Amino acid sequence: MSFQAPYAIMHFLVILTTHLILVATLEADIAKRKPNIVILLADDIGYGDVGCFGNTSLNTPHIDSLARDGAKLTHHLVTPLCSPSRAGLLTGRYPIRSGMVAYSIIRVVSFVSAKAGLPANETTIAELAQSMSYNTALIGK
């Protein structure tokens, strides 16, 4: 018995060490994983037009599920035109700070071939995400 006791202790320590290394590796792997980020922006939708914001006459189960399982943003500055609202969402800044409502330069895109938009030196959320090894895409306008 006394001969096997040190081996039993050593066996236990090997198993314990292996377990601790495995747990540390898994925790490091989990820490490396980044969450998926999906931003949905719908023009001309009212605050109460979907179920997650209180609408009971329209059934919007998929949007409600996204809001329930993710982050539901409730305080976003919107403007009568989509360009300044989109600029604010893309940059995290008030549209006027990106020149989207300037008096001397019209940056708001009001027709397809307009020479307008964000200044070239403006940093967007997509650029920040790419710098953190995210893949980005824009679908729609």
mmCIF file of N, CA and C in Angstrom, residues 1-14:
data_model
loop_
_atom_site.group_PDB
_atom_site.id
_atom_site.type_symbol
_atom_site.label_atom_id
_atom_site.label_comp_id
_atom_site.label_asym_id
_atom_site.label_seq_id
_atom_site.Cartn_x
_atom_site.Cartn_y
_atom_site.Cartn_z
ATOM 1 N N MET A 1 0.813 -1.194 0.000
ATOM 2 C CA MET A 1 0.000 0.000 0.000
ATOM 3 C C MET A 1 0.853 1.252 0.000
ATOM 4 N N SER A 2 1.856 1.282 0.824
ATOM 5 C CA SER A 2 2.671 2.478 0.912
ATOM 6 C C SER A 2 3.425 2.723 -0.388
ATOM 7 N N PHE A 3 3.667 1.636 -1.167
ATOM 8 C CA PHE A 3 4.365 1.771 -2.430
ATOM 9 C C PHE A 3 3.458 2.417 -3.490
ATOM 10 N N GLN A 4 2.156 2.142 -3.434
ATOM 11 C CA GLN A 4 1.220 2.662 -4.418
ATOM 12 C C GLN A 4 0.733 4.061 -4.082
ATOM 13 N N ALA A 5 0.803 4.482 -2.868
ATOM 14 C CA ALA A 5 0.301 5.791 -2.452
ATOM 15 C C ALA A 5 0.961 6.935 -3.211
ATOM 16 N N PRO A 6 2.314 6.964 -3.349
ATOM 17 C CA PRO A 6 2.911 8.069 -4.101
ATOM 18 C C PRO A 6 2.459 8.081 -5.567
ATOM 19 N N TYR A 7 2.271 6.908 -6.160
ATOM 20 C CA TYR A 7 1.815 6.853 -7.551
ATOM 21 C C TYR A 7 0.371 7.345 -7.675
ATOM 22 N N ALA A 8 -0.452 7.024 -6.704
ATOM 23 C CA ALA A 8 -1.838 7.496 -6.715
ATOM 24 C C ALA A 8 -1.875 9.018 -6.597
ATOM 25 N N ILE A 9 -1.030 9.561 -5.738
ATOM 26 C CA ILE A 9 -0.955 11.015 -5.590
ATOM 27 C C ILE A 9 -0.435 11.640 -6.887
ATOM 28 N N MET A 10 0.593 11.040 -7.463
ATOM 29 C CA MET A 10 1.158 11.560 -8.704
ATOM 30 C C MET A 10 0.120 11.489 -9.834
ATOM 31 N N HIS A 11 -0.605 10.374 -9.889
ATOM 32 C CA HIS A 11 -1.648 10.206 -10.893
ATOM 33 C C HIS A 11 -2.718 11.297 -10.719
ATOM 34 N N PHE A 12 -3.112 11.540 -9.489
ATOM 35 C CA PHE A 12 -4.097 12.588 -9.194
ATOM 36 C C PHE A 12 -3.567 13.953 -9.625
ATOM 37 N N LEU A 13 -2.312 14.250 -9.339
ATOM 38 C CA LEU A 13 -1.725 15.539 -9.707
ATOM 39 C C LEU A 13 -1.637 15.711 -11.225
ATOM 40 N N VAL A 14 -1.318 14.624 -11.933
ATOM 41 C CA VAL A 14 -1.268 14.692 -13.393
ATOM 42 C C VAL A 14 -2.660 14.991 -13.951
#
